JSON list of C-alpha atoms in Angstrom, two decimals:
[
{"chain": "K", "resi": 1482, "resn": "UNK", "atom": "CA", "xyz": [-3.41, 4.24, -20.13]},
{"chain": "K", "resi": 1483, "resn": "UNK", "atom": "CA", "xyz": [-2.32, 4.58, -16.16]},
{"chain": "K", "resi": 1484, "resn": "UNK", "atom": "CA", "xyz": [-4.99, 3.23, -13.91]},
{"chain": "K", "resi": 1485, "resn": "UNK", "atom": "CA", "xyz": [-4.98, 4.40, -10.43]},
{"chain": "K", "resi": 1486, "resn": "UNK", "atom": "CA", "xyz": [-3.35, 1.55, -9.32]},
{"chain": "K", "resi": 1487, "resn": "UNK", "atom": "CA", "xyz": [-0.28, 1.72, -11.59]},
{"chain": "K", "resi": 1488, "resn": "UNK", "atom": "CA", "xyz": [-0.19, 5.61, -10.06]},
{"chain": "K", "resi": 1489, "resn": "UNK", "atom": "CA", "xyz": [-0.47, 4.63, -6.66]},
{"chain": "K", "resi": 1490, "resn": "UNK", "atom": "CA", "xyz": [2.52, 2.26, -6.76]},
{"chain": "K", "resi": 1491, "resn": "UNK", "atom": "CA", "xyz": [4.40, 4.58, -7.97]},
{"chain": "K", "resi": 1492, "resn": "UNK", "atom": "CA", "xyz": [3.54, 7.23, -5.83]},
{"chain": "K", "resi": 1493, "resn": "UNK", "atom": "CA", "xyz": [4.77, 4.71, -3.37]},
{"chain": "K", "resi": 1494, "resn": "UNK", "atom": "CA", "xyz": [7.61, 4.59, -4.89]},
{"chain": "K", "resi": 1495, "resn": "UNK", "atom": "CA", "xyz": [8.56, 8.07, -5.67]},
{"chain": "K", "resi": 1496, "resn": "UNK", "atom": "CA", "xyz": [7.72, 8.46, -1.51]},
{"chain": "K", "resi": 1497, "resn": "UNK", "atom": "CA", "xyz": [10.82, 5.73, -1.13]},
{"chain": "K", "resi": 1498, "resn": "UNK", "atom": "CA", "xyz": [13.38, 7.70, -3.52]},
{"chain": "K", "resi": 1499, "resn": "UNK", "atom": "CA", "xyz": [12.51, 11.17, -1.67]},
{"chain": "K", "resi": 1500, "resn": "UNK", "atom": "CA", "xyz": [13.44, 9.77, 1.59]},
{"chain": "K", "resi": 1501, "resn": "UNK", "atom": "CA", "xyz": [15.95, 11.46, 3.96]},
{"chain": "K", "resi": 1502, "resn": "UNK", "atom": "CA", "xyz": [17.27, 10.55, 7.61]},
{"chain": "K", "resi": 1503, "resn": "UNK", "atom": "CA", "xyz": [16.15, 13.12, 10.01]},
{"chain": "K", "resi": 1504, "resn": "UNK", "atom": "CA", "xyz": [15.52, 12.85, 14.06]},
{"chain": "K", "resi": 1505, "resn": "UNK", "atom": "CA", "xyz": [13.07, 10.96, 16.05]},
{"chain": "K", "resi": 1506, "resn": "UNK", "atom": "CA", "xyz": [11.13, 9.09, 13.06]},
{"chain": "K", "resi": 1507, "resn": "UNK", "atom": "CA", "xyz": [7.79, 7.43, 13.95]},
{"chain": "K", "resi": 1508, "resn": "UNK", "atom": "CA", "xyz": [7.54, 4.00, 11.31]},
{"chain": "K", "resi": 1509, "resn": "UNK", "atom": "CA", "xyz": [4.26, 3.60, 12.30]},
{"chain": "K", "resi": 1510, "resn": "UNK", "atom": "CA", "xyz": [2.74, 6.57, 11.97]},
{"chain": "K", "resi": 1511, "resn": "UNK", "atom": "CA", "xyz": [4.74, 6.77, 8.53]},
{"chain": "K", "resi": 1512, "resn": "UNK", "atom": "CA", "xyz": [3.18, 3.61, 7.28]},
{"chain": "K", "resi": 1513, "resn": "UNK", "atom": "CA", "xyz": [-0.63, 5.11, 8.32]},
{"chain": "K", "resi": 1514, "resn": "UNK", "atom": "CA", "xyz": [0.11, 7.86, 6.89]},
{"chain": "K", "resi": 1515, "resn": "UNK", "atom": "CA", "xyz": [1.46, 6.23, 3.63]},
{"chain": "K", "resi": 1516, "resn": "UNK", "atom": "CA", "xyz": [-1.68, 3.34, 3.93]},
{"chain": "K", "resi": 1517, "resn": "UNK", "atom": "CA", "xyz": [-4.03, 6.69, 3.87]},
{"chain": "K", "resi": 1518, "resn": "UNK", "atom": "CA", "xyz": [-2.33, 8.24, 1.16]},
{"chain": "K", "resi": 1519, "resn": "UNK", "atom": "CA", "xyz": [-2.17, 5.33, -1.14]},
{"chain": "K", "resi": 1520, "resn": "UNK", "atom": "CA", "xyz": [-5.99, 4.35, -0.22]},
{"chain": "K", "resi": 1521, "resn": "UNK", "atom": "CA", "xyz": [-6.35, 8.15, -1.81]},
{"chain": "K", "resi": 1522, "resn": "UNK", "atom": "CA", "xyz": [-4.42, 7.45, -4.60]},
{"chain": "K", "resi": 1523, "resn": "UNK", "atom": "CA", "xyz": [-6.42, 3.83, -5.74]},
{"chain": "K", "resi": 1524, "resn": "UNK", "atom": "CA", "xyz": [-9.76, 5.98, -5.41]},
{"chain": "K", "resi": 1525, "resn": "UNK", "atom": "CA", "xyz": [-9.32, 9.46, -6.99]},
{"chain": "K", "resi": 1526, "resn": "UNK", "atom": "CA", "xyz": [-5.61, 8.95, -9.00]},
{"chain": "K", "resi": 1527, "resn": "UNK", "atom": "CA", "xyz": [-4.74, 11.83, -6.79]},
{"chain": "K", "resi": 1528, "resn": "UNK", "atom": "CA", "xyz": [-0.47, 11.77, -6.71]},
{"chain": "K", "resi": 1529, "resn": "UNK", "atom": "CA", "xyz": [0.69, 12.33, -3.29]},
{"chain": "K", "resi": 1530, "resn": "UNK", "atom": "CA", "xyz": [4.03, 13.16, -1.79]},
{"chain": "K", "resi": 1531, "resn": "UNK", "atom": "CA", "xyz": [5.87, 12.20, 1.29]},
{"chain": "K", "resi": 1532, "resn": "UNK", "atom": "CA", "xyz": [4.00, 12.02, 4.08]},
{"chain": "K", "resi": 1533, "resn": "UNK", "atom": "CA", "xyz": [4.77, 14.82, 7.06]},
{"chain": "K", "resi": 1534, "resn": "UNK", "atom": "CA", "xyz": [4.98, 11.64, 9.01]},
{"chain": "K", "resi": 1535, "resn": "UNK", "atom": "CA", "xyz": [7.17, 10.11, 7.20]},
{"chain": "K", "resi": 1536, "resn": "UNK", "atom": "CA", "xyz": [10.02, 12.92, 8.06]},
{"chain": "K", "resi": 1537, "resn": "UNK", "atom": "CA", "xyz": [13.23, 11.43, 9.48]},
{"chain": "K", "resi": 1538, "resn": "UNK", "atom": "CA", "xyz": [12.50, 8.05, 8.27]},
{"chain": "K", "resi": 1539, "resn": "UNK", "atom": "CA", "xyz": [15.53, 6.15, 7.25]},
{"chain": "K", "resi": 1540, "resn": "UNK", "atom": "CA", "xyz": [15.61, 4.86, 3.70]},
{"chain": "K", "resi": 1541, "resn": "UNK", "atom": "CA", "xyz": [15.87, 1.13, 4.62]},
{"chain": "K", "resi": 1542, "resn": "UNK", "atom": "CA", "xyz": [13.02, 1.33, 6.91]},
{"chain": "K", "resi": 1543, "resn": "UNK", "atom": "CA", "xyz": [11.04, 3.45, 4.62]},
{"chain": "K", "resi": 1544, "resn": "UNK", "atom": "CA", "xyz": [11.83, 1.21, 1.65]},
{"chain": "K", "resi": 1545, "resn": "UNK", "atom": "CA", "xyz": [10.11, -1.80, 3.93]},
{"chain": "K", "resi": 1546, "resn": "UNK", "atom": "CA", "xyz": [7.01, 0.38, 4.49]},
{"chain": "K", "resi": 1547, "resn": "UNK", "atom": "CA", "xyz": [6.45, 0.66, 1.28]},
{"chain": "K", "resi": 1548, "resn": "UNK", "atom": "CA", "xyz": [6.80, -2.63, 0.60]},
{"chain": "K", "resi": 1549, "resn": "UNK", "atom": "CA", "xyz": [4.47, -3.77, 3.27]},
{"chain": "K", "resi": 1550, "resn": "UNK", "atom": "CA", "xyz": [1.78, -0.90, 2.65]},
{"chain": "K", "resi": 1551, "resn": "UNK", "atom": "CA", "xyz": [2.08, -1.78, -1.25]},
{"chain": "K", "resi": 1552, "resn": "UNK", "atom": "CA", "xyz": [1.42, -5.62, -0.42]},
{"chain": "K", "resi": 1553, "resn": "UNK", "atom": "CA", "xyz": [-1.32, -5.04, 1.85]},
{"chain": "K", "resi": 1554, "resn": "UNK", "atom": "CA", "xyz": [-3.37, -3.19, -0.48]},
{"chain": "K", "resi": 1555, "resn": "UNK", "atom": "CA", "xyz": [-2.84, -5.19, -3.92]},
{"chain": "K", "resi": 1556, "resn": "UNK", "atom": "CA", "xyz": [-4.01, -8.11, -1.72]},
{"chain": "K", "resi": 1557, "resn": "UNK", "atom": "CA", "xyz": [-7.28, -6.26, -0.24]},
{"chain": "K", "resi": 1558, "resn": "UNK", "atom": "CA", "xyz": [-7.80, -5.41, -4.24]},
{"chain": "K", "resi": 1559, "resn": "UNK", "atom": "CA", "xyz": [-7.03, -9.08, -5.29]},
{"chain": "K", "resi": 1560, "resn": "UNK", "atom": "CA", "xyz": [-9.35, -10.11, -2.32]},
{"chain": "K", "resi": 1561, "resn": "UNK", "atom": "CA", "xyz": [-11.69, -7.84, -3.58]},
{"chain": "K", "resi": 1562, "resn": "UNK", "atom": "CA", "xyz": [-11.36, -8.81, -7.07]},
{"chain": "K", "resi": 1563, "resn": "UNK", "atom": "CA", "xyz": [-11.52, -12.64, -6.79]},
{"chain": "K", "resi": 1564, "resn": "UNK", "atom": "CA", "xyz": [-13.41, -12.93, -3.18]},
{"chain": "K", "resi": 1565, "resn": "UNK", "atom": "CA", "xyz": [-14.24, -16.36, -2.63]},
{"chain": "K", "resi": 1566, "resn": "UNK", "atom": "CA", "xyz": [-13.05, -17.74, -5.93]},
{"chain": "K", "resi": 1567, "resn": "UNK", "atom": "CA", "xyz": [-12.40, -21.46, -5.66]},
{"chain": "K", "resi": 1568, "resn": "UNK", "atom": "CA", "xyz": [-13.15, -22.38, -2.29]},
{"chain": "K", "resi": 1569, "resn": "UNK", "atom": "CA", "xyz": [-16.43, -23.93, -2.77]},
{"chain": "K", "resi": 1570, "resn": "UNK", "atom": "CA", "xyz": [-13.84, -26.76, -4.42]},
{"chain": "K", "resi": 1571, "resn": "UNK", "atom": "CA", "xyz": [-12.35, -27.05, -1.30]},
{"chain": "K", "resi": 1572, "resn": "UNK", "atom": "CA", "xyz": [-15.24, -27.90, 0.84]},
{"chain": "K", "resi": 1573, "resn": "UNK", "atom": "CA", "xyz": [-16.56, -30.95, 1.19]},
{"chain": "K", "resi": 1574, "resn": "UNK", "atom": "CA", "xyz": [-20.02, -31.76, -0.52]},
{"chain": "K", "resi": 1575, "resn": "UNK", "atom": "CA", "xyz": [-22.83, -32.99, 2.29]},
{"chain": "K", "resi": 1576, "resn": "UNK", "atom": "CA", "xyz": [-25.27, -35.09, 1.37]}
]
């Protein structure tokens, strides 16, 4: 069974194998656009494909957004997920 995360990663992934080298690329629009996309993906299992914004985007550079877009949001999930879990232990009890 694929969960939406599982499709969104490899959406992301799919994004990174499609990539070409074209003029005037904008990384950071790519990686907003790719941050959207993905956020789509986790909450409807919607597939997406390359971002418009994402045109002209080398493959190293795209291949690093991913990477960093990918990381980002299975840490806001684990955050999510876990929260708080352990910190209490970390603190100090006050008398």
């Amino acid at each position: 069974m694929r969960t939406p995360h599982t499709a969104a990663i490899a959406t992301a992934a799919a994004l990174l194998l499609t990539a070409c080298a074209g003029p005037d690329p904008d990384p950071a629009a790519c990686k907003q656009a790719m941050a959207e996309q993905l956020d789509d993906a986790m909450n409807t299992g919607a597939e997406g494909q390359r971002p418009a914004a994402c045109e002209g985007v080398d493959a190293a550079t795209l291949e690093r957004i991913v990477g960093e877009v990918t990381e980002e949001k299975i840490g806001e999930e684990l955050e999510d997920a876990f929260g708080d879990l352990g910190e209490d232990e970390a603190e100090p009890a006050t008398p």
